Coordinates of C-alpha atoms and ligand atoms in Angstrom, one line a residue:
M1 CA -22.5 -13.0 -22.1
A2 CA -26.2 -11.7 -22.9
L3 CA -26.6 -11.0 -19.7
S4 CA -23.4 -9.5 -19.1
L5 CA -24.2 -7.3 -21.8
S6 CA -27.7 -6.3 -21.0
F7 CA -26.3 -5.6 -17.2
S8 CA -23.4 -3.0 -18.9
V9 CA -26.5 -1.4 -20.8
F10 CA -28.4 -1.2 -17.5
L11 CA -25.2 0.1 -15.5
Y12 CA -24.3 2.6 -18.0
Q13 CA -27.6 4.2 -18.3
I14 CA -28.1 4.7 -15.0
S15 CA -24.6 5.9 -14.2
N16 CA -24.8 8.3 -17.0
G17 CA -28.0 9.4 -15.7
E18 CA -26.4 10.1 -12.4
I19 CA -23.3 11.9 -13.7
S20 CA -25.5 14.3 -15.6
R21 CA -27.7 14.9 -12.8
N22 CA -24.4 15.7 -10.6
F23 CA -22.9 17.8 -13.4
R24 CA -26.8 19.8 -13.6
R25 CA -26.3 21.1 -10.1
P26 CA -25.6 24.7 -9.6
I27 CA -21.6 25.4 -9.5
F28 CA -20.2 29.0 -7.8
V29 CA -17.8 30.3 -10.0
S30 CA -16.2 33.5 -10.6
V31 CA -17.8 36.2 -12.8
Q32 CA -14.6 36.4 -15.2
D33 CA -15.0 32.6 -15.6
L34 CA -18.6 32.5 -16.4
N35 CA -18.0 35.4 -19.0
S36 CA -15.4 33.5 -20.8
G37 CA -17.7 30.5 -21.5
E38 CA -14.9 28.4 -19.8
L39 CA -17.6 27.0 -17.2
D40 CA -19.5 25.3 -20.3
K41 CA -16.1 23.7 -21.5
L42 CA -15.2 22.5 -18.3
T43 CA -18.3 21.0 -16.7
Y44 CA -19.1 18.9 -20.6
G45 CA -15.6 18.1 -20.8
R46 CA -15.7 16.5 -17.7
L47 CA -18.6 14.8 -18.3
R48 CA -17.6 13.2 -21.6
E49 CA -14.3 11.9 -19.7
A50 CA -16.2 10.5 -16.9
Q51 CA -18.6 8.6 -19.8
D52 CA -15.7 7.6 -21.8
R53 CA -13.9 5.9 -18.9
M54 CA -17.2 4.1 -17.4
Q55 CA -17.6 2.8 -21.5
F56 CA -14.0 1.5 -21.8
G57 CA -14.4 0.1 -18.1
L58 CA -17.8 -2.0 -19.2
L59 CA -16.1 -3.0 -22.4
L60 CA -13.0 -4.1 -20.7
F61 CA -15.4 -6.1 -18.1
N62 CA -17.1 -7.7 -21.0
L63 CA -14.4 -8.9 -23.1
V64 CA -12.9 -10.8 -20.0
V65 CA -16.3 -12.1 -19.2
L66 CA -16.3 -13.1 -22.8
I67 CA -13.0 -14.9 -23.0
A68 CA -13.2 -16.3 -19.5
G69 CA -16.4 -17.4 -20.0
G70 CA -16.0 -18.9 -23.0
A71 CA -12.7 -21.0 -21.6
G72 CA -14.7 -21.9 -18.8
S73 CA -17.6 -23.1 -20.6
Y74 CA -15.7 -25.2 -22.9
F75 CA -13.5 -26.6 -20.4
L76 CA -16.6 -27.7 -18.2
A77 CA -18.4 -29.0 -21.3
R78 CA -15.4 -31.1 -22.6
R79 CA -15.4 -32.8 -18.7
T80 CA -19.2 -33.1 -19.2
L81 CA -18.8 -34.9 -22.7
K82 CA -16.0 -37.1 -21.6
P83 CA -18.2 -39.9 -20.0
I84 CA -20.9 -39.9 -22.6
E85 CA -18.3 -39.8 -25.5
E86 CA -16.4 -43.1 -23.3
A87 CA -20.0 -44.7 -23.3
F88 CA -20.9 -44.5 -26.7
A89 CA -17.5 -45.2 -28.1
A90 CA -17.9 -48.7 -25.5
Q91 CA -21.2 -49.3 -27.2
S92 CA -20.0 -48.9 -30.8
R93 CA -17.0 -51.3 -29.9
F94 CA -19.5 -53.7 -28.3
T95 CA -22.2 -53.5 -31.2
A96 CA -19.0 -54.0 -33.5
D97 CA -17.7 -57.1 -31.5
A98 CA -21.4 -58.6 -30.9
S99 CA -22.2 -58.9 -34.7
H100 CA -18.5 -59.8 -35.4
E101 CA -19.1 -63.2 -33.2
L102 CA -22.5 -63.6 -34.5
R103 CA -21.4 -63.4 -38.0
T104 CA -19.0 -66.1 -37.7
P105 CA -21.0 -69.1 -37.0
L106 CA -23.3 -67.9 -39.7
T107 CA -20.6 -67.6 -42.6
A108 CA -19.4 -70.6 -41.4
M109 CA -23.0 -72.1 -41.9
Q110 CA -23.0 -70.5 -45.1
S111 CA -20.3 -71.6 -46.9
E112 CA -20.9 -75.3 -45.7
I113 CA -24.6 -74.9 -47.0
E114 CA -23.3 -74.0 -50.4
V115 CA -20.8 -76.1 -51.0
A116 CA -23.1 -79.2 -50.2
L117 CA -25.6 -78.0 -52.4
R118 CA -23.1 -77.5 -55.3
N119 CA -22.7 -81.1 -55.2
K120 CA -25.7 -82.8 -57.0
N121 CA -24.9 -86.1 -55.8
L122 CA -24.8 -85.3 -52.2
S123 CA -24.8 -88.8 -50.0
S124 CA -27.1 -89.2 -47.0
K125 CA -24.3 -89.3 -45.2
A126 CA -22.3 -86.4 -46.3
S127 CA -26.1 -84.6 -45.5
R128 CA -26.0 -85.9 -42.0
Q129 CA -22.5 -84.4 -41.3
L130 CA -23.6 -81.2 -42.6
L131 CA -26.6 -81.2 -40.7
E132 CA -24.7 -82.0 -37.3
S133 CA -21.7 -79.4 -38.4
N134 CA -24.7 -76.9 -38.7
L135 CA -26.3 -77.7 -35.4
E136 CA -23.1 -77.1 -33.6
E137 CA -23.0 -73.9 -35.2
V138 CA -26.6 -73.0 -34.0
R139 CA -25.8 -74.3 -30.6
K140 CA -22.7 -71.7 -30.5
L141 CA -25.4 -68.8 -31.8
E142 CA -27.9 -69.7 -29.1
S143 CA -25.1 -69.8 -26.2
L144 CA -23.8 -66.6 -27.7
S145 CA -27.0 -64.8 -27.6
E146 CA -28.0 -66.2 -24.1
A147 CA -24.7 -64.5 -22.8
L148 CA -25.5 -61.3 -24.8
L149 CA -28.9 -61.3 -23.3
K150 CA -27.5 -62.1 -19.7
L151 CA -25.0 -58.6 -20.3
A152 CA -27.8 -56.8 -21.3
Q153 CA -30.0 -57.7 -18.4
N154 CA -26.9 -57.3 -15.8
G155 CA -27.2 -53.4 -16.7
H156 CA -30.9 -53.2 -15.6
Q157 CA -31.7 -56.2 -13.4
K158 CA -32.4 -55.1 -10.0
P159 CA -30.7 -57.3 -7.5
E160 CA -32.4 -58.4 -4.3
F161 CA -29.9 -58.2 -1.5
Q162 CA -30.5 -60.1 1.5
P163 CA -28.1 -62.6 3.6
V164 CA -27.1 -65.3 1.5
A165 CA -25.0 -68.3 2.8
L166 CA -21.9 -69.1 0.8
Q167 CA -22.1 -72.6 1.6
D168 CA -25.7 -72.4 -0.5
V169 CA -23.7 -70.7 -3.4
V170 CA -20.9 -73.2 -3.5
D171 CA -23.5 -75.7 -3.8
E172 CA -25.8 -74.7 -6.2
A173 CA -22.6 -73.9 -8.6
L174 CA -21.7 -77.2 -8.1
T175 CA -24.9 -78.4 -9.0
N176 CA -24.8 -76.6 -12.3
L177 CA -21.5 -78.0 -13.1
K178 CA -21.6 -81.5 -12.0
T179 CA -22.1 -83.1 -15.5
R180 CA -19.3 -80.7 -17.0
A181 CA -16.6 -81.6 -14.4
K182 CA -17.6 -85.3 -14.3
A183 CA -17.0 -85.3 -18.1
K184 CA -13.5 -84.2 -18.0
K185 CA -12.8 -86.5 -14.7
I186 CA -12.0 -83.3 -12.7
N187 CA -12.2 -83.2 -8.9
I188 CA -13.6 -80.5 -7.2
K189 CA -12.7 -80.0 -3.3
A190 CA -15.0 -77.5 -1.9
D191 CA -14.4 -76.7 1.9
S192 CA -17.6 -76.2 3.9
S193 CA -18.1 -72.8 5.0
P194 CA -20.3 -71.0 7.4
L195 CA -19.9 -67.6 6.4
V196 CA -22.8 -65.1 5.2
V197 CA -22.8 -62.0 3.0
T198 CA -25.2 -59.5 1.5
G199 CA -26.2 -60.2 -1.8
D200 CA -28.5 -61.4 -4.5
K201 CA -27.7 -65.4 -4.2
E202 CA -28.7 -66.0 -7.9
M203 CA -26.7 -63.8 -9.4
L204 CA -23.4 -64.4 -6.9
T205 CA -24.2 -68.2 -7.7
E206 CA -23.9 -67.0 -11.5
A207 CA -20.6 -65.4 -10.8
L208 CA -19.5 -68.3 -9.3
T209 CA -20.5 -70.8 -11.8
I210 CA -18.9 -68.6 -14.6
V211 CA -15.6 -69.0 -12.8
L212 CA -15.9 -72.5 -11.7
D213 CA -16.7 -73.1 -15.5
N214 CA -13.7 -71.6 -16.8
A215 CA -11.9 -73.2 -13.9
I216 CA -13.1 -76.6 -15.4
K217 CA -12.8 -75.5 -19.1
Y218 CA -9.3 -74.3 -19.1
S219 CA -7.7 -77.3 -16.7
P220 CA -6.1 -80.6 -17.9
A221 CA -8.8 -83.6 -17.8
K222 CA -8.6 -85.5 -14.4
S223 CA -6.9 -82.4 -12.4
E224 CA -8.2 -81.0 -8.9
V225 CA -10.0 -77.7 -8.8
R226 CA -10.5 -75.9 -5.4
I227 CA -12.9 -73.9 -3.8
Q228 CA -12.2 -72.0 -0.6
A229 CA -14.1 -69.5 1.6
T230 CA -11.8 -66.9 3.5
E231 CA -12.6 -63.9 5.5
D232 CA -11.3 -60.7 6.8
N233 CA -12.9 -58.0 8.9
H234 CA -15.3 -56.6 6.1
S235 CA -15.4 -59.2 3.6
A236 CA -15.8 -62.4 2.7
K237 CA -13.9 -64.1 -0.1
L238 CA -14.4 -67.1 -2.5
N239 CA -11.4 -68.6 -4.0
V240 CA -11.4 -71.1 -7.0
R241 CA -7.8 -72.7 -7.5
D242 CA -7.3 -74.4 -10.7
R243 CA -4.3 -76.5 -12.0
G244 CA -4.4 -75.6 -15.4
D245 CA -2.1 -73.9 -17.7
G246 CA -2.6 -70.1 -16.2
I247 CA -3.0 -67.1 -17.7
A248 CA -0.2 -65.3 -19.9
P249 CA 0.9 -62.1 -18.2
R250 CA 0.0 -60.2 -21.6
D251 CA -3.6 -61.4 -21.4
L252 CA -3.8 -60.9 -17.8
P253 CA -5.0 -57.2 -18.0
Y254 CA -7.8 -57.9 -20.4
I255 CA -9.6 -60.8 -19.5
F256 CA -12.4 -58.9 -17.8
D257 CA -13.1 -56.8 -21.0
R258 CA -16.1 -58.1 -23.0
F259 CA -15.3 -60.4 -25.8
Y260 CA -11.7 -60.9 -25.0
R261 CA -10.0 -64.4 -25.1
G262 CA -6.7 -65.5 -24.4
D263 CA -5.0 -66.4 -27.6
R264 CA -4.3 -70.0 -25.8
S265 CA -7.9 -70.2 -25.4
R266 CA -9.0 -69.5 -28.9
S267 CA -6.8 -72.4 -30.5
K268 CA -7.3 -74.8 -28.0
K269 CA -10.2 -77.6 -28.5
G270 CA -12.9 -77.8 -25.8
S271 CA -12.5 -74.4 -24.7
E272 CA -15.2 -72.7 -26.8
G273 CA -16.7 -69.3 -25.2
Y274 CA -17.2 -65.7 -26.5
G275 CA -15.0 -63.8 -23.9
L276 CA -18.1 -62.7 -22.1
G277 CA -18.2 -64.9 -18.8
L278 CA -15.9 -62.8 -16.5
S279 CA -17.1 -59.5 -17.7
I280 CA -20.4 -60.6 -16.5
A281 CA -19.1 -61.9 -13.2
Q282 CA -17.0 -58.7 -13.2
H283 CA -20.3 -56.7 -13.3
I284 CA -22.1 -58.7 -10.5
M285 CA -19.7 -58.3 -8.3
Q286 CA -19.5 -54.5 -8.7
V287 CA -23.3 -54.4 -8.4
H288 CA -22.6 -56.1 -4.9
G289 CA -19.8 -53.4 -3.9
G290 CA -17.3 -56.1 -4.2
K291 CA -15.0 -57.3 -6.9
I292 CA -13.1 -60.5 -8.6
S293 CA -9.3 -60.6 -8.9
V294 CA -7.1 -63.2 -10.4
S295 CA -3.4 -64.3 -9.5
S296 CA -2.1 -66.5 -12.2
R297 CA 1.4 -67.7 -13.3
N298 CA 2.2 -69.6 -16.6
N299 CA 1.6 -73.4 -16.5
L300 CA 1.3 -73.0 -12.4
G301 CA -2.8 -72.4 -12.6
S302 CA -5.0 -69.6 -11.6
T303 CA -6.7 -68.4 -8.4
F304 CA -10.0 -66.2 -8.9
T305 CA -11.4 -64.7 -6.0
L306 CA -14.7 -63.3 -5.3
T307 CA -14.3 -60.4 -2.4
I308 CA -18.2 -60.0 -1.3
P309 CA -19.0 -57.5 1.5
K310 CA -20.1 -59.4 4.7
A311 CA -23.4 -58.9 6.0
S312 CA -23.7 -56.4 8.6
T313 CA -24.7 -58.1 12.1
Ligands
ADP1 P1 -14.5 -67.4 -22.2 O1 -13.9 -68.5 -21.4 O2 -15.9 -67.7 -23.0 O3 -13.4 -67.2 -23.4 P2 -13.9 -65.8 -20.3 O4 -14.7 -64.0 -20.0 O5 -14.8 -66.5 -19.3 O6 -14.6 -65.6 -21.4 O7 -12.8 -65.7 -19.9 C1 -11.8 -64.7 -20.7 C2 -10.2 -65.5 -21.0 O8 -9.8 -65.4 -19.7 C3 -10.2 -66.8 -21.5 O9 -10.8 -66.6 -23.0 C4 -9.2 -67.2 -21.1 O10 -7.9 -66.9 -21.9 C5 -8.9 -66.3 -19.7 N1 -9.3 -67.6 -18.5 C6 -10.4 -67.2 -17.8 N2 -10.4 -68.1 -16.6 C7 -9.4 -69.0 -16.9 C8 -8.8 -69.9 -16.2 N3 -9.2 -70.4 -15.1 N4 -7.5 -70.5 -16.7 C9 -6.6 -70.0 -17.6 N5 -7.5 -68.7 -18.6 C10 -8.6 -68.3 -18.2

């Protein structure tokens, strides 16, 4: 607006000077006109008229600039601010969820300790139980802070891309979860695969470990989990199929959101977690230009698929 106004003032000065100079040039008129003073009136009348018209034109022009510029700026500012607003809202939601999750075990510990302290004759057996229960809560806090840390690192950690044999990723994930699978007597079948992808081996192993860990966690004891590697023209896929309860259709759209846990998982014993695993896995796949997807039917188990772009040869 300031630019437009100064430009208009400048334009007005120049044009005005030009018009005045033109009007000062000699005009040949009849003696009759000269005597009657009509010439002066005619000349200055036309000069004023030209000035008025120019003033009006410039005013109109500036008004249009003001309205169009204002509307344009408002529209662009809204567009620019939208992602920032969304990121800010997501950050606030995350902080609120994280503090809620951190507070839950702390509150449990606090009330247990308070109740125990009120009992003047606390037996050593009861004290032991209290300590064991507190230790469990401390372990939960530890695993939550580890997951939060991982989530924070994921945003900044620079992946080291190199050719990675999928077989190595599968083997390492299996090693990580051997004990857990054994405890539930879950049989994990993994077909061997010669596929090679471009990626960060550690991160891909982490993503597969998360999905495999869920498959173990949400499957009944003594069931089977299957890992299969397939490929199409551009990408390799790791499919992890379990024979668990499956995911309720109403939960499906949200399971990759941070802190989201299905109702069943919250209530089921032995399926502790914070709803952070799949969002970490999703981030890893996005960093690789790939994706994580799921197909699941109630009571028929779930299949999670990690899609990774293939190494270019
Ligand atoms: P967590 O397992 O800690 O709850 P995740 O982010 O790993 O968090 O998973 C989010 C939710 O997705 C789980 O709470 C569960 O409801 C659902 N889910 C994930 N994997 C499976 C699976 N293999 N079978 C059934 N439900 C699953």
